[in-house]
C-alpha cells in the first residue's frame, strides 16, 4: 500500500545517505513484522516515519543539534569547516536541512556533518576558532575522552567516559553536561533531563554552563518525543511563571545569541 511504499522509500534514503545503518533499519522492520494486526502495524509504521523525520531514531541528528561541515567541495567548499545547526531531516531525500553560522541554508547527507559536543561554549568556539576538545583537556582525561567520543558519534564510549568524568569530579558541570548530551544524542530524554538537572545544580548560576544546562533541560522537557510522565515531573521552575521568567532572563544574559532562552522568557508569560 501507499504507507508501505512511503516507509520503504524513506528508510532506503536514510540508509543510502548514512542517516541510519542497515542494521538499525532491519531492527525497525523486524519490530513491524512482529505485529499481527494490520492497524497496529500501520500505527507503528507511522510512528517510525514521524521519529525518522524528527531525527529520533538510532544515531540520527536531531533538530537544533550543532554540527561542523566537513568534506564539502566545489561550489560548497567556501562553507567547509563552518559550524551549523540542524533544522530538520528530509525523509524523502535522506538529507539534513542545516543553517550555517553565516546564515547559509543547505541540504546535506550525514557524511558531511560532524557532531560538535554542546558541553562547551559553542558560540565562543565559532568566533575564536578554539578547539573544543583541546579546551576540554582542562577537565581531565575522562571528560576529554567523552567529548571526543561525542564528536565521533560513538555514544557507547561517550557514556562510559562521561560517567567516569562525573565520578572523578561530581562538582564539574562540564562532566554532567557531557553525560547529558550523550543521553540526549541517544534519545534517552529521561536520563538526559536528569543529567542536565545535575549540571544545573553544580554550575554557578548565570555561567555559560548553567545556561547550557537550563536551556537543554527545557528543550528536552518540551520535545515532542518527551514522555508524558517526564513532562508531568518537570521541575517547579518550569511550572511557575515568575520562576521560569527569572531562569529565562538569567539564561538570556549568559547566552544572548541563543534562541531558546528568549523563547523560554516568552513562554513564561503564557503561564501567567
XYZ file of C-alpha atoms in Angstrom:
272
model
C 0.000 0.000 0.000
C 0.897 3.685 -0.007
C 2.199 3.645 3.566
C 4.460 0.673 2.845
C 5.874 2.424 -0.223
C 6.467 5.597 1.765
C 8.218 3.635 4.532
C 10.405 1.744 2.042
C 11.429 4.908 0.204
C 12.122 6.907 3.368
C 14.261 4.281 5.064
C 16.073 3.362 1.843
C 17.068 7.034 1.535
C 18.161 7.069 5.187
C 20.499 4.121 4.584
C 21.766 5.471 1.251
C 22.855 8.734 2.835
C 24.096 7.125 6.082
C 21.473 8.682 8.345
C 20.789 5.147 9.582
C 22.618 1.837 9.224
C 21.248 -1.298 7.584
C 21.177 -2.974 10.995
C 19.115 -0.153 12.510
C 16.563 -0.305 9.689
C 16.444 -4.108 9.878
C 15.626 -3.866 13.592
C 12.770 -1.458 12.863
C 11.470 -3.743 10.132
C 11.644 -6.757 12.459
C 9.632 -4.857 15.051
C 6.897 -4.245 12.459
C 6.911 -7.890 11.396
C 6.050 -8.937 14.940
C 2.755 -7.020 14.821
C -0.077 -9.271 13.683
C -2.869 -6.674 13.496
C -2.725 -4.510 10.327
C -3.959 -1.478 12.260
C -1.193 -1.839 14.856
C 1.411 -2.251 12.132
C 0.173 0.879 10.341
C 0.327 2.905 13.551
C 3.835 1.635 14.240
C 4.958 2.470 10.700
C 3.566 5.989 11.005
C 5.296 6.404 14.367
C 8.611 5.240 12.875
C 8.237 7.695 9.990
C 7.499 10.503 12.446
C 10.547 9.615 14.542
C 12.620 9.458 11.354
C 11.510 12.954 10.343
C 12.304 14.226 13.864
C 15.751 12.620 13.853
C 14.901 10.419 16.825
C 15.993 7.029 15.512
C 19.316 5.323 16.177
C 22.244 7.708 15.972
C 20.450 10.307 13.852
C 20.983 14.034 14.271
C 18.050 15.841 15.858
C 16.710 19.314 15.139
C 18.763 22.005 16.844
C 21.900 19.880 17.085
C 25.164 21.664 16.305
C 27.420 20.226 13.644
C 30.585 21.056 11.727
C 30.513 20.877 7.926
C 33.195 18.571 6.536
C 34.213 17.194 3.153
C 32.459 19.847 1.073
C 33.947 20.599 -2.322
C 33.440 22.678 -5.453
C 30.847 25.438 -5.012
C 30.232 24.441 -1.397
C 33.881 24.463 -0.413
C 33.552 28.028 0.941
C 31.445 26.807 3.859
C 33.543 23.692 4.571
C 34.688 23.766 8.192
C 31.915 26.108 9.307
C 29.570 25.332 12.187
C 25.851 24.939 11.635
C 22.597 23.905 13.268
C 20.375 21.081 12.060
C 16.940 22.379 11.102
C 15.222 19.151 10.125
C 15.618 15.847 8.321
C 14.077 15.426 4.859
C 12.930 11.808 4.984
C 12.170 11.549 1.270
C 15.622 12.740 0.166
C 17.604 11.354 3.081
C 19.252 14.742 3.623
C 19.538 17.121 6.577
C 18.495 20.742 6.183
C 21.018 22.890 8.040
C 21.715 26.573 8.639
C 25.325 27.733 8.921
C 26.603 30.451 11.231
C 26.759 32.627 8.119
C 23.036 32.041 7.518
C 23.560 29.742 4.537
C 20.821 27.140 4.136
C 21.928 23.768 2.756
C 20.676 20.201 2.373
C 23.458 17.724 3.113
C 23.952 13.990 3.718
C 25.060 12.720 7.118
C 28.664 12.128 5.970
C 29.182 15.891 5.627
C 28.023 16.652 9.174
C 30.322 16.084 12.141
C 28.766 16.203 15.602
C 30.011 19.013 17.823
C 29.758 18.456 21.612
C 27.462 21.016 23.202
C 29.073 20.877 26.652
C 31.313 23.872 25.962
C 30.623 27.352 24.695
C 29.999 26.639 21.025
C 29.371 30.244 20.135
C 32.764 31.213 21.536
C 34.364 28.410 19.593
C 32.704 29.622 16.395
C 34.008 33.137 16.904
C 37.522 32.351 18.097
C 38.361 29.096 16.384
C 39.130 27.441 19.732
C 39.294 23.641 19.549
C 36.661 22.417 21.990
C 38.346 19.067 22.551
C 41.622 20.805 23.468
C 39.813 23.103 25.877
C 38.176 20.053 27.458
C 41.582 18.657 28.417
C 41.493 21.054 31.380
C 38.622 18.977 32.725
C 40.657 15.787 32.872
C 41.160 12.800 30.590
C 37.694 11.315 31.123
C 35.926 14.498 30.036
C 38.226 14.936 27.045
C 37.572 11.337 26.029
C 33.819 11.812 26.384
C 33.818 14.885 24.155
C 35.963 13.206 21.518
C 33.611 10.205 21.517
C 30.610 12.522 21.212
C 32.174 14.255 18.228
C 32.852 10.881 16.626
C 29.269 9.775 17.264
C 30.399 6.890 19.492
C 27.579 7.044 22.040
C 28.577 3.937 23.998
C 32.142 5.152 24.595
C 30.896 8.660 25.365
C 28.535 7.363 28.064
C 31.323 5.355 29.690
C 33.823 8.224 29.626
C 31.304 10.847 30.777
C 30.190 8.584 33.637
C 33.834 8.276 34.699
C 34.217 12.061 34.450
C 31.245 12.593 36.779
C 32.622 10.009 39.215
C 36.030 11.722 39.161
C 34.593 15.167 39.914
C 30.885 15.444 40.575
C 31.269 19.207 41.046
C 32.326 19.734 37.410
C 29.261 20.868 35.463
C 31.008 20.047 32.187
C 31.114 16.363 33.115
C 27.368 16.308 33.817
C 26.727 18.199 30.568
C 28.785 15.721 28.569
C 26.817 12.836 30.067
C 23.525 14.637 29.431
C 24.454 15.412 25.814
C 25.324 11.763 25.291
C 21.963 10.569 26.588
C 20.244 13.281 24.552
C 22.045 12.119 21.410
C 20.909 8.561 22.120
C 17.302 9.717 22.502
C 17.143 8.830 26.215
C 15.380 12.004 27.324
C 14.755 10.778 30.864
C 18.436 10.306 31.684
C 19.348 13.422 29.682
C 16.972 15.598 31.714
C 18.325 14.137 34.945
C 21.931 14.817 33.969
C 21.117 18.364 32.826
C 19.477 18.870 36.206
C 22.672 17.718 37.931
C 24.710 20.161 35.831
C 22.287 22.948 36.702
C 22.723 22.172 40.394
C 26.527 22.415 40.416
C 27.187 25.147 37.825
C 27.471 28.728 39.108
C 24.175 30.467 38.402
C 24.467 32.720 35.383
C 27.529 30.953 33.951
C 27.584 29.589 30.414
C 27.463 26.032 31.709
C 24.483 26.904 33.896
C 22.717 28.463 30.905
C 23.516 25.446 28.725
C 22.033 23.115 31.346
C 18.872 25.193 31.771
C 18.356 25.612 28.022
C 18.901 21.933 27.233
C 16.728 20.763 30.116
C 13.928 22.988 28.858
C 14.358 21.759 25.274
C 14.265 18.088 26.299
C 11.218 18.529 28.501
C 9.345 20.325 25.722
C 10.472 17.924 22.998
C 7.549 16.328 21.155
C 9.125 12.936 21.911
C 9.226 13.580 25.665
C 7.052 11.035 27.522
C 4.087 12.440 29.435
C 5.480 11.141 32.735
C 8.624 13.266 32.281
C 6.596 16.336 31.347
C 4.418 15.913 34.406
C 7.539 15.570 36.573
C 9.169 18.743 35.217
C 10.869 20.977 37.808
C 8.948 23.681 39.610
C 10.716 26.479 37.742
C 9.025 25.307 34.536
C 5.611 25.392 36.203
C 5.656 28.831 37.811
C 5.650 31.976 35.700
C 7.898 34.087 37.930
C 10.476 31.330 38.473
C 10.606 30.500 34.786
C 10.939 34.141 33.812
C 13.857 34.540 36.229
C 15.546 31.448 34.805
C 14.987 32.662 31.252
C 16.320 36.161 31.901
C 19.441 34.772 33.578
C 19.981 32.424 30.620
C 19.458 35.276 28.151
C 22.096 37.347 29.952
C 24.572 34.460 29.812
C 23.847 33.376 26.218
C 22.029 36.192 24.401
C 22.845 34.704 20.988
C 20.825 31.566 21.766
C 17.190 31.406 20.628
C 15.797 29.072 23.306
C 16.185 31.330 26.393
C 14.279 34.054 24.583
C 11.543 31.517 23.843
C 11.625 30.456 27.495
C 11.007 34.019 28.553
C 8.111 34.335 26.120
C 6.624 31.032 27.317
C 6.878 32.214 30.930
C 4.384 34.994 30.261
C 1.939 32.422 28.903
C 1.917 30.762 32.333
C 0.551 33.891 34.000
